[in-house]
Amino acid sequence: MKQRRVFLAVVLSVLILSCSIFPCLAEGTDPAAEPPAADNGSQLAAFFKTLDADAGFHMRYEMEIMGYNSIYDDQAKGDYFYERNYIEQLGSSDSDSLKVYRDGKMYTMRKSDMSGIYMDVPEIEDFHYYGALFCTIYQSCFGHIQDPAYEKIEYTVGETTFNAEKYLAQSEYGVDQIFCFDENGSLAYMINCANESLSLGEYIYKIDAIDDVVDETLFDISGYEFTDYKTALEEATAALEKLAG
């Protein structure tokens, strides 16, 4: 039963992230290119300017789902991006979900058997911006810094009330989002608001760390054996059909 709950937690977290990470792909449009210098003058835009993808940035954040804490550790520098995701209660292990973006491809890997899948990513002018879009927090900030229609509010998480900004969903596949800032102007929480049409409740991302300490060895994918995602999908579909018999 515990393993099933963990599995469901992971699946749900993937679905939730899909709503916020890939709305542009779901609509069949191209990913956003690098934003121009102008922004909406918001506190979110001011915070976003502190994240230098060229110099490198690191984020660690967590989201509770079905009683489990899903931990994300994201690192980006130049044209490279890395993410590790695991369930805190199970500890870090060879079964962690690992992603690396480099050389125009997104790799998803397992350390347990040194295998993974990859997919080509459409080329845009600045690769590192596309790679960084796979970081949920960075992508969400990126998607709103020029949106003039935002609301300044106060929002309480636990026993603490924050200065915050609320942004409306950018598509039918998205959710309204609230960004809470600490007294130094750094992001403390990001909230994905409930969306009844998508059967999603409210989900809170707690930001544990934001800094410029990047471990560039994590971008190395040598030693892994990869299958392209189309082949992997065909093999998985065939296996399911066989089980269905």
mmCIF file of C-alpha atoms in Angstrom:
data_model
loop_
_atom_site.group_PDB
_atom_site.id
_atom_site.type_symbol
_atom_site.label_atom_id
_atom_site.label_comp_id
_atom_site.label_asym_id
_atom_site.label_seq_id
_atom_site.Cartn_x
_atom_site.Cartn_y
_atom_site.Cartn_z
ATOM 1 C CA MET A 1 0.000 0.000 0.000
ATOM 2 C CA LYS A 2 2.817 2.401 0.861
ATOM 3 C CA GLN A 3 4.535 1.769 -2.468
ATOM 4 C CA ARG A 4 1.266 2.411 -4.291
ATOM 5 C CA ARG A 5 0.805 5.725 -2.468
ATOM 6 C CA VAL A 6 4.348 6.751 -3.374
ATOM 7 C CA PHE A 7 3.738 5.812 -6.999
ATOM 8 C CA LEU A 8 0.520 7.842 -7.104
ATOM 9 C CA ALA A 9 2.306 10.791 -5.497
ATOM 10 C CA VAL A 10 4.962 10.735 -8.192
ATOM 11 C CA VAL A 11 2.408 10.417 -10.995
ATOM 12 C CA LEU A 12 0.338 13.297 -9.638
ATOM 13 C CA SER A 13 3.404 15.511 -9.272
ATOM 14 C CA VAL A 14 4.250 14.866 -12.923
ATOM 15 C CA LEU A 15 0.713 15.820 -13.974
ATOM 16 C CA ILE A 16 0.810 18.990 -11.895
ATOM 17 C CA LEU A 17 4.178 19.998 -13.317
ATOM 18 C CA SER A 18 2.893 19.340 -16.825
ATOM 19 C CA CYS A 19 0.190 21.952 -16.304
ATOM 20 C CA SER A 20 2.736 24.626 -15.418
ATOM 21 C CA ILE A 21 5.788 23.600 -17.468
ATOM 22 C CA PHE A 22 4.279 22.727 -20.823
ATOM 23 C CA PRO A 23 1.241 24.950 -21.495
ATOM 24 C CA CYS A 24 2.868 26.300 -24.657
ATOM 25 C CA LEU A 25 3.546 22.769 -25.909
ATOM 26 C CA ALA A 26 0.013 21.658 -25.059
ATOM 27 C CA GLU A 27 -1.360 24.476 -27.199
ATOM 28 C CA GLY A 28 0.964 23.561 -30.059
ATOM 29 C CA THR A 29 2.854 26.847 -29.971
ATOM 30 C CA ASP A 30 6.561 27.481 -29.925
ATOM 31 C CA PRO A 31 8.425 27.948 -26.625
ATOM 32 C CA ALA A 32 9.003 31.531 -25.575
ATOM 33 C CA ALA A 33 12.272 33.079 -26.666
ATOM 34 C CA GLU A 34 14.493 35.186 -24.408
ATOM 35 C CA PRO A 35 12.437 38.087 -23.020
ATOM 36 C CA PRO A 36 13.397 41.625 -23.992
ATOM 37 C CA ALA A 37 14.831 43.959 -21.371
ATOM 38 C CA ALA A 38 11.450 45.525 -20.564
ATOM 39 C CA ASP A 39 9.295 43.968 -17.842
ATOM 40 C CA ASN A 40 6.142 44.779 -15.920
ATOM 41 C CA GLY A 41 7.958 46.430 -13.002
ATOM 42 C CA SER A 42 6.697 43.804 -10.575
ATOM 43 C CA GLN A 43 8.462 42.342 -7.562
ATOM 44 C CA LEU A 44 8.509 39.075 -9.491
ATOM 45 C CA ALA A 45 10.410 40.720 -12.338
ATOM 46 C CA ALA A 46 12.916 42.208 -9.895
ATOM 47 C CA PHE A 47 13.480 38.780 -8.373
ATOM 48 C CA PHE A 48 13.832 37.151 -11.790
ATOM 49 C CA LYS A 49 16.672 39.526 -12.663
ATOM 50 C CA THR A 50 18.729 37.986 -9.847
ATOM 51 C CA LEU A 51 18.700 34.613 -11.641
ATOM 52 C CA ASP A 52 21.600 34.655 -14.100
ATOM 53 C CA ALA A 53 21.406 31.619 -16.368
ATOM 54 C CA ASP A 54 24.726 32.474 -18.024
ATOM 55 C CA ALA A 55 26.628 32.715 -14.744
ATOM 56 C CA GLY A 56 24.632 29.823 -13.286
ATOM 57 C CA PHE A 57 21.936 29.379 -10.660
ATOM 58 C CA HIS A 58 20.770 26.647 -8.277
ATOM 59 C CA MET A 59 17.306 26.150 -6.779
ATOM 60 C CA ARG A 60 16.031 23.643 -4.269
ATOM 61 C CA TYR A 61 12.295 23.522 -3.605
ATOM 62 C CA GLU A 62 9.673 21.061 -2.407
ATOM 63 C CA MET A 63 5.996 20.309 -2.806
ATOM 64 C CA GLU A 64 3.858 18.154 -0.522
ATOM 65 C CA ILE A 65 1.552 15.725 -2.269
ATOM 66 C CA MET A 66 -0.484 12.946 -0.648
ATOM 67 C CA GLY A 67 1.568 13.304 2.528
ATOM 68 C CA TYR A 68 4.928 13.004 0.759
ATOM 69 C CA ASN A 69 7.445 15.771 0.068
ATOM 70 C CA SER A 70 8.563 15.813 -3.544
ATOM 71 C CA ILE A 71 12.010 17.463 -3.585
ATOM 72 C CA TYR A 72 13.431 19.237 -6.627
ATOM 73 C CA ASP A 73 17.053 20.289 -7.043
ATOM 74 C CA ASP A 74 17.656 22.326 -10.209
ATOM 75 C CA GLN A 75 20.930 23.686 -11.556
ATOM 76 C CA ALA A 76 21.528 25.663 -14.741
ATOM 77 C CA LYS A 77 24.507 27.276 -16.389
ATOM 78 C CA GLY A 78 24.871 28.549 -19.928
ATOM 79 C CA ASP A 79 23.461 25.940 -22.274
ATOM 80 C CA TYR A 80 23.080 23.214 -19.628
ATOM 81 C CA PHE A 81 20.362 22.298 -17.174
ATOM 82 C CA TYR A 82 20.054 19.561 -14.531
ATOM 83 C CA GLU A 83 17.208 18.441 -12.291
ATOM 84 C CA ARG A 84 17.007 15.783 -9.592
ATOM 85 C CA ASN A 85 13.604 14.857 -8.157
ATOM 86 C CA TYR A 86 12.967 12.443 -5.314
ATOM 87 C CA ILE A 87 10.558 11.700 -2.473
ATOM 88 C CA GLU A 88 12.033 12.967 0.812
ATOM 89 C CA GLN A 89 10.559 10.176 2.929
ATOM 90 C CA LEU A 90 12.334 7.577 0.772
ATOM 91 C CA GLY A 91 15.643 9.415 0.780
ATOM 92 C CA SER A 92 17.923 9.998 -2.190
ATOM 93 C CA SER A 93 18.645 6.793 -4.101
ATOM 94 C CA ASP A 94 19.600 5.323 -7.454
ATOM 95 C CA SER A 95 15.908 5.512 -8.353
ATOM 96 C CA ASP A 96 15.836 9.323 -8.304
ATOM 97 C CA SER A 97 14.421 10.961 -11.415
ATOM 98 C CA LEU A 98 17.266 12.778 -13.191
ATOM 99 C CA LYS A 99 17.039 15.143 -16.150
ATOM 100 C CA VAL A 100 19.796 16.839 -18.123
ATOM 101 C CA TYR A 101 19.312 19.324 -20.948
ATOM 102 C CA ARG A 102 22.301 19.837 -23.230
ATOM 103 C CA ASP A 103 23.202 19.998 -26.917
ATOM 104 C CA GLY A 104 19.584 20.470 -27.977
ATOM 105 C CA LYS A 105 18.337 17.326 -26.235
ATOM 106 C CA MET A 106 16.505 16.525 -23.010
ATOM 107 C CA TYR A 107 17.712 13.372 -21.267
ATOM 108 C CA THR A 108 15.766 11.557 -18.543
ATOM 109 C CA MET A 109 17.866 9.007 -16.646
ATOM 110 C CA ARG A 110 17.929 6.314 -13.957
ATOM 111 C CA LYS A 111 21.116 5.650 -12.001
ATOM 112 C CA SER A 112 19.908 2.193 -10.954
ATOM 113 C CA ASP A 113 20.653 0.707 -14.367
ATOM 114 C CA MET A 114 22.447 3.659 -16.032
ATOM 115 C CA SER A 115 19.748 3.928 -18.692
ATOM 116 C CA GLY A 116 17.476 6.635 -19.977
ATOM 117 C CA ILE A 117 15.533 8.174 -22.825
ATOM 118 C CA TYR A 118 16.098 11.348 -24.788
ATOM 119 C CA MET A 119 14.134 13.662 -27.019
ATOM 120 C CA ASP A 120 15.247 16.374 -29.410
ATOM 121 C CA VAL A 121 14.220 19.860 -28.358
ATOM 122 C CA PRO A 122 13.266 22.398 -31.051
ATOM 123 C CA GLU A 123 16.111 24.808 -31.634
ATOM 124 C CA ILE A 124 15.558 28.407 -30.574
ATOM 125 C CA GLU A 125 17.870 31.366 -30.458
ATOM 126 C CA ASP A 126 19.069 30.805 -26.887
ATOM 127 C CA PHE A 127 19.279 27.168 -25.798
ATOM 128 C CA HIS A 128 19.835 27.944 -22.142
ATOM 129 C CA TYR A 129 16.455 29.663 -21.890
ATOM 130 C CA TYR A 130 14.674 26.587 -23.223
ATOM 131 C CA GLY A 131 16.614 24.339 -20.842
ATOM 132 C CA ALA A 132 15.755 26.553 -17.903
ATOM 133 C CA LEU A 133 12.065 26.304 -18.768
ATOM 134 C CA PHE A 134 12.143 22.786 -17.369
ATOM 135 C CA CYS A 135 12.791 24.275 -13.930
ATOM 136 C CA THR A 136 9.227 24.785 -12.657
ATOM 137 C CA ILE A 137 9.971 27.876 -10.575
ATOM 138 C CA TYR A 138 12.141 29.578 -13.210
ATOM 139 C CA GLN A 139 9.640 28.817 -15.958
ATOM 140 C CA SER A 140 6.726 30.192 -13.964
ATOM 141 C CA CYS A 141 8.582 33.434 -13.229
ATOM 142 C CA PHE A 142 9.675 33.673 -16.855
ATOM 143 C CA GLY A 143 6.101 33.311 -18.038
ATOM 144 C CA HIS A 144 4.773 36.248 -15.993
ATOM 145 C CA ILE A 145 7.443 38.960 -15.827
ATOM 146 C CA GLN A 146 5.881 40.923 -18.697
ATOM 147 C CA ASP A 147 2.252 40.284 -17.778
ATOM 148 C CA PRO A 148 0.709 43.677 -16.923
ATOM 149 C CA ALA A 149 -2.410 42.119 -15.408
ATOM 150 C CA TYR A 150 -1.266 41.056 -11.965
ATOM 151 C CA GLU A 151 -2.635 41.808 -8.521
ATOM 152 C CA LYS A 152 -0.637 42.820 -5.444
ATOM 153 C CA ILE A 153 -1.989 40.950 -2.448
ATOM 154 C CA GLU A 154 -1.085 39.595 0.976
ATOM 155 C CA TYR A 155 -1.040 35.823 1.285
ATOM 156 C CA THR A 156 -0.674 33.665 4.372
ATOM 157 C CA VAL A 157 1.204 30.373 4.376
ATOM 158 C CA GLY A 158 1.122 28.611 7.725
ATOM 159 C CA GLU A 159 1.393 31.390 10.302
ATOM 160 C CA THR A 160 3.311 33.856 8.116
ATOM 161 C CA THR A 161 1.769 36.531 5.903
ATOM 162 C CA PHE A 162 3.760 37.605 2.859
ATOM 163 C CA ASN A 163 3.677 40.386 0.323
ATOM 164 C CA ALA A 164 2.597 38.554 -2.812
ATOM 165 C CA GLU A 165 1.556 38.906 -6.433
ATOM 166 C CA LYS A 166 -1.180 36.919 -8.167
ATOM 167 C CA TYR A 167 -1.089 36.121 -11.888
ATOM 168 C CA LEU A 168 -3.921 34.579 -13.884
ATOM 169 C CA ALA A 169 -3.532 31.359 -15.881
ATOM 170 C CA GLN A 170 -2.163 31.951 -19.374
ATOM 171 C CA SER A 171 -4.171 29.163 -21.005
ATOM 172 C CA GLU A 172 -6.959 26.688 -20.296
ATOM 173 C CA TYR A 173 -4.272 24.160 -19.383
ATOM 174 C CA GLY A 174 -2.695 26.405 -16.762
ATOM 175 C CA VAL A 175 -3.513 27.574 -13.254
ATOM 176 C CA ASP A 176 -3.536 30.916 -11.476
ATOM 177 C CA GLN A 177 -0.275 31.388 -9.584
ATOM 178 C CA ILE A 178 0.702 33.351 -6.473
ATOM 179 C CA PHE A 179 4.292 34.347 -5.679
ATOM 180 C CA CYS A 180 5.178 35.158 -2.057
ATOM 181 C CA PHE A 181 8.280 37.182 -1.206
ATOM 182 C CA ASP A 182 10.308 37.441 1.994
ATOM 183 C CA GLU A 183 11.534 40.691 3.529
ATOM 184 C CA ASN A 184 14.609 40.629 1.253
ATOM 185 C CA GLY A 185 12.532 40.345 -1.914
ATOM 186 C CA SER A 186 13.524 36.745 -2.531
ATOM 187 C CA LEU A 187 10.900 34.198 -3.523
ATOM 188 C CA ALA A 188 9.685 32.179 -0.523
ATOM 189 C CA TYR A 189 6.677 30.292 -1.932
ATOM 190 C CA MET A 190 4.951 29.719 -5.240
ATOM 191 C CA ILE A 191 1.328 28.592 -5.106
ATOM 192 C CA ASN A 192 -0.517 26.860 -7.933
ATOM 193 C CA CYS A 193 -4.128 27.747 -7.257
ATOM 194 C CA ALA A 194 -6.933 25.211 -7.469
ATOM 195 C CA ASN A 195 -8.455 24.605 -10.887
ATOM 196 C CA GLU A 196 -11.770 22.731 -10.798
ATOM 197 C CA SER A 197 -11.898 22.158 -14.562
ATOM 198 C CA LEU A 198 -8.563 20.309 -14.349
ATOM 199 C CA SER A 199 -9.539 18.591 -11.071
ATOM 200 C CA LEU A 200 -6.501 20.091 -9.362
ATOM 201 C CA GLY A 201 -6.370 21.382 -5.810
ATOM 202 C CA GLU A 202 -4.031 24.036 -4.462
ATOM 203 C CA TYR A 203 -0.357 23.056 -4.415
ATOM 204 C CA ILE A 204 2.345 24.976 -2.567
ATOM 205 C CA TYR A 205 6.001 25.035 -3.585
ATOM 206 C CA LYS A 206 8.313 25.944 -0.711
ATOM 207 C CA ILE A 207 11.635 27.444 -1.805
ATOM 208 C CA ASP A 208 14.442 26.003 0.322
ATOM 209 C CA ALA A 209 17.491 27.489 -1.430
ATOM 210 C CA ILE A 210 18.388 29.882 -4.231
ATOM 211 C CA ASP A 211 22.059 30.549 -4.936
ATOM 212 C CA ASP A 212 24.724 30.578 -7.641
ATOM 213 C CA VAL A 213 26.585 27.429 -6.520
ATOM 214 C CA VAL A 214 26.476 25.080 -9.537
ATOM 215 C CA ASP A 215 28.051 21.612 -9.732
ATOM 216 C CA GLU A 216 28.937 21.380 -13.426
ATOM 217 C CA THR A 217 29.809 17.668 -13.155
ATOM 218 C CA LEU A 218 26.069 17.001 -12.962
ATOM 219 C CA PHE A 219 25.707 17.920 -16.640
ATOM 220 C CA ASP A 220 27.837 14.907 -17.624
ATOM 221 C CA ILE A 221 25.773 12.051 -19.137
ATOM 222 C CA SER A 222 28.636 9.714 -20.050
ATOM 223 C CA GLY A 223 28.172 6.079 -19.028
ATOM 224 C CA TYR A 224 24.423 6.033 -19.680
ATOM 225 C CA GLU A 225 22.672 4.111 -22.461
ATOM 226 C CA PHE A 226 19.836 6.063 -24.058
ATOM 227 C CA THR A 227 16.800 5.189 -26.182
ATOM 228 C CA ASP A 228 14.932 7.856 -28.115
ATOM 229 C CA TYR A 229 11.540 8.572 -26.587
ATOM 230 C CA LYS A 230 9.539 7.434 -29.636
ATOM 231 C CA THR A 231 11.106 3.985 -29.475
ATOM 232 C CA ALA A 232 10.616 3.870 -25.704
ATOM 233 C CA LEU A 233 6.949 4.842 -26.131
ATOM 234 C CA GLU A 234 6.389 2.156 -28.769
ATOM 235 C CA GLU A 235 8.013 -0.472 -26.540
ATOM 236 C CA ALA A 236 5.933 0.580 -23.515
ATOM 237 C CA THR A 237 2.715 0.542 -25.574
ATOM 238 C CA ALA A 238 3.493 -2.912 -26.915
ATOM 239 C CA ALA A 239 4.174 -4.186 -23.395
ATOM 240 C CA LEU A 240 0.845 -2.816 -22.142
ATOM 241 C CA GLU A 241 -1.033 -4.353 -25.073
ATOM 242 C CA LYS A 242 0.599 -7.687 -24.336
ATOM 243 C CA LEU A 243 -0.461 -7.508 -20.695
ATOM 244 C CA ALA A 244 -3.984 -6.596 -21.746
ATOM 245 C CA GLY A 245 -3.809 -9.742 -23.878
#
